[in-house]
Amino acid sequence: MTTRSLFSECARGRIAEILAEVYAPLLATLSAEKAEELLGAWRLYEAAIHDEPDTVGSAGFLTFLDDSIIGFGSWDPRGWPDVGHIGHNCIRPSYQRRGLGRLQVEVILGYLRRKGFRSACVRTDEHPFFTPARQMYVACGFQEVGREPGTLLDDCDTVVYELELSGDQTG
């Protein structure tokens, strides 16, 4: 597995396709309206990656196995120096359950540490679809610090996790 910090290496449309592929089991359970809302948000996110290469486009990386894109990770650095927010962390389904998502999180945490962030934060829904993600964040050392009304799914809370980075010399 290698990571490259150039979202620009990815053809337009590919990031949204990866998100749709990763979230397909969840999308299948949603109303057509809610599914389209998510797909539209992912298309806007991808447009920002390509249209704003010095901001959104520089806050993430593609993950490759051989020459195939198998996923990507991202963060939001606007909370510097207090908190860096982990954004999308996606591994295509045929490559999941191999520890690659965790490796992506470790790459993001390494970046946040090098940039001098004091802590990292990640949010994910309590829906069963996200159980592996929640387990992975806990395994990476994150601790649940609260819950918020869900934004992705109306009937599910968003679980908030944080990890202190200050004084942490790992990564």
PDB file of C-alpha atoms in Angstrom, residues 20-114:
ATOM      1  CA  ALA A  20     -20.832   5.491  -3.618  1.00  0.00           C
ATOM      2  CA  GLU A  21     -19.161   2.065  -3.832  1.00  0.00           C
ATOM      3  CA  VAL A  22     -18.114   2.084  -0.164  1.00  0.00           C
ATOM      4  CA  TYR A  23     -21.509   3.288   1.052  1.00  0.00           C
ATOM      5  CA  ALA A  24     -23.622   1.175  -1.366  1.00  0.00           C
ATOM      6  CA  PRO A  25     -25.006  -1.116   1.379  1.00  0.00           C
ATOM      7  CA  LEU A  26     -26.113   1.911   3.390  1.00  0.00           C
ATOM      8  CA  LEU A  27     -27.456   3.804   0.356  1.00  0.00           C
ATOM      9  CA  ALA A  28     -29.638   0.786  -0.470  1.00  0.00           C
ATOM     10  CA  THR A  29     -31.450   1.234   2.859  1.00  0.00           C
ATOM     11  CA  LEU A  30     -32.217   4.931   2.351  1.00  0.00           C
ATOM     12  CA  SER A  31     -35.032   6.674   0.572  1.00  0.00           C
ATOM     13  CA  ALA A  32     -34.215   7.702  -2.982  1.00  0.00           C
ATOM     14  CA  GLU A  33     -34.318  11.339  -1.864  1.00  0.00           C
ATOM     15  CA  LYS A  34     -31.844  10.816   0.997  1.00  0.00           C
ATOM     16  CA  ALA A  35     -29.540   8.695  -1.169  1.00  0.00           C
ATOM     17  CA  GLU A  36     -29.489  11.395  -3.848  1.00  0.00           C
ATOM     18  CA  GLU A  37     -28.774  14.017  -1.181  1.00  0.00           C
ATOM     19  CA  LEU A  38     -25.674  12.079  -0.115  1.00  0.00           C
ATOM     20  CA  LEU A  39     -24.532  11.462  -3.689  1.00  0.00           C
ATOM     21  CA  GLY A  40     -24.927  15.181  -4.397  1.00  0.00           C
ATOM     22  CA  ALA A  41     -22.886  16.094  -1.313  1.00  0.00           C
ATOM     23  CA  TRP A  42     -20.115  13.743  -2.435  1.00  0.00           C
ATOM     24  CA  ARG A  43     -20.106  15.286  -5.929  1.00  0.00           C
ATOM     25  CA  LEU A  44     -19.772  18.744  -4.342  1.00  0.00           C
ATOM     26  CA  TYR A  45     -16.934  17.506  -2.125  1.00  0.00           C
ATOM     27  CA  GLU A  46     -15.128  16.113  -5.138  1.00  0.00           C
ATOM     28  CA  ALA A  47     -15.657  19.318  -7.118  1.00  0.00           C
ATOM     29  CA  ALA A  48     -14.044  21.224  -4.232  1.00  0.00           C
ATOM     30  CA  ILE A  49     -11.052  18.834  -4.301  1.00  0.00           C
ATOM     31  CA  HIS A  50     -10.408  19.648  -7.955  1.00  0.00           C
ATOM     32  CA  ASP A  51     -11.492  23.304  -7.943  1.00  0.00           C
ATOM     33  CA  GLU A  52      -9.660  24.230  -4.723  1.00  0.00           C
ATOM     34  CA  PRO A  53      -6.369  22.298  -4.951  1.00  0.00           C
ATOM     35  CA  ASP A  54      -4.587  24.471  -2.371  1.00  0.00           C
ATOM     36  CA  THR A  55      -7.230  23.960   0.333  1.00  0.00           C
ATOM     37  CA  VAL A  56      -9.628  21.018   0.121  1.00  0.00           C
ATOM     38  CA  GLY A  57      -7.506  19.361  -2.561  1.00  0.00           C
ATOM     39  CA  SER A  58      -4.417  19.409  -0.363  1.00  0.00           C
ATOM     40  CA  ALA A  59      -6.110  17.907   2.701  1.00  0.00           C
ATOM     41  CA  GLY A  60      -6.142  14.285   1.695  1.00  0.00           C
ATOM     42  CA  PHE A  61      -4.481  11.506  -0.205  1.00  0.00           C
ATOM     43  CA  LEU A  62      -5.206   8.572  -2.466  1.00  0.00           C
ATOM     44  CA  THR A  63      -4.272   5.063  -1.408  1.00  0.00           C
ATOM     45  CA  PHE A  64      -2.939   2.671  -4.027  1.00  0.00           C
ATOM     46  CA  LEU A  65      -2.256  -1.028  -4.104  1.00  0.00           C
ATOM     47  CA  ASP A  66      -0.045  -1.627  -7.087  1.00  0.00           C
ATOM     48  CA  ASP A  67      -1.515   0.851  -9.594  1.00  0.00           C
ATOM     49  CA  SER A  68      -5.123   0.654  -8.420  1.00  0.00           C
ATOM     50  CA  ILE A  69      -6.784   3.278  -6.245  1.00  0.00           C
ATOM     51  CA  ILE A  70      -8.185   1.334  -3.308  1.00  0.00           C
ATOM     52  CA  GLY A  71      -9.291   4.252  -1.163  1.00  0.00           C
ATOM     53  CA  PHE A  72      -8.514   7.655   0.224  1.00  0.00           C
ATOM     54  CA  GLY A  73      -8.244   9.569   3.454  1.00  0.00           C
ATOM     55  CA  SER A  74      -8.871  13.222   4.251  1.00  0.00           C
ATOM     56  CA  TRP A  75      -8.849  15.782   7.039  1.00  0.00           C
ATOM     57  CA  ASP A  76      -9.932  19.317   7.788  1.00  0.00           C
ATOM     58  CA  PRO A  77      -7.052  21.414   9.160  1.00  0.00           C
ATOM     59  CA  ARG A  78      -9.051  24.576   9.857  1.00  0.00           C
ATOM     60  CA  GLY A  79      -9.061  23.927  13.618  1.00  0.00           C
ATOM     61  CA  TRP A  80      -5.272  24.334  13.889  1.00  0.00           C
ATOM     62  CA  PRO A  81      -3.582  24.237  16.320  1.00  0.00           C
ATOM     63  CA  ASP A  82      -6.298  22.834  18.575  1.00  0.00           C
ATOM     64  CA  VAL A  83      -7.981  20.079  16.597  1.00  0.00           C
ATOM     65  CA  GLY A  84      -7.640  18.388  13.226  1.00  0.00           C
ATOM     66  CA  HIS A  85     -10.804  16.722  12.015  1.00  0.00           C
ATOM     67  CA  ILE A  86     -10.580  13.421  10.180  1.00  0.00           C
ATOM     68  CA  GLY A  87     -12.841  13.503   7.154  1.00  0.00           C
ATOM     69  CA  HIS A  88     -13.562  10.722   4.706  1.00  0.00           C
ATOM     70  CA  ASN A  89     -11.598   7.543   5.302  1.00  0.00           C
ATOM     71  CA  CYS A  90     -12.704   5.079   2.655  1.00  0.00           C
ATOM     72  CA  ILE A  91     -11.419   1.713   1.505  1.00  0.00           C
ATOM     73  CA  ARG A  92     -13.158   0.039  -1.429  1.00  0.00           C
ATOM     74  CA  PRO A  93     -15.154  -3.022  -0.292  1.00  0.00           C
ATOM     75  CA  SER A  94     -12.945  -5.646  -1.953  1.00  0.00           C
ATOM     76  CA  TYR A  95      -9.976  -4.354   0.101  1.00  0.00           C
ATOM     77  CA  GLN A  96     -11.734  -3.906   3.444  1.00  0.00           C
ATOM     78  CA  ARG A  97     -11.017  -5.910   6.608  1.00  0.00           C
ATOM     79  CA  ARG A  98      -7.265  -5.933   5.926  1.00  0.00           C
ATOM     80  CA  GLY A  99      -6.270  -3.070   8.219  1.00  0.00           C
ATOM     81  CA  LEU A 100      -5.915  -0.586   5.362  1.00  0.00           C
ATOM     82  CA  GLY A 101      -8.440   1.878   6.811  1.00  0.00           C
ATOM     83  CA  ARG A 102      -6.476   1.900  10.036  1.00  0.00           C
ATOM     84  CA  LEU A 103      -3.266   2.517   8.102  1.00  0.00           C
ATOM     85  CA  GLN A 104      -4.942   5.489   6.441  1.00  0.00           C
ATOM     86  CA  VAL A 105      -5.949   6.855   9.858  1.00  0.00           C
ATOM     87  CA  GLU A 106      -2.348   6.456  11.009  1.00  0.00           C
ATOM     88  CA  VAL A 107      -1.154   8.433   7.965  1.00  0.00           C
ATOM     89  CA  ILE A 108      -3.633  11.217   8.814  1.00  0.00           C
ATOM     90  CA  LEU A 109      -2.604  11.214  12.483  1.00  0.00           C
ATOM     91  CA  GLY A 110       1.052  11.393  11.447  1.00  0.00           C
ATOM     92  CA  TYR A 111       0.293  14.447   9.336  1.00  0.00           C
ATOM     93  CA  LEU A 112      -1.631  16.114  12.173  1.00  0.00           C
ATOM     94  CA  ARG A 113       1.213  15.418  14.618  1.00  0.00           C
ATOM     95  CA  ARG A 114       3.845  16.837  12.245  1.00  0.00           C
TER      96      ARG A 114
END
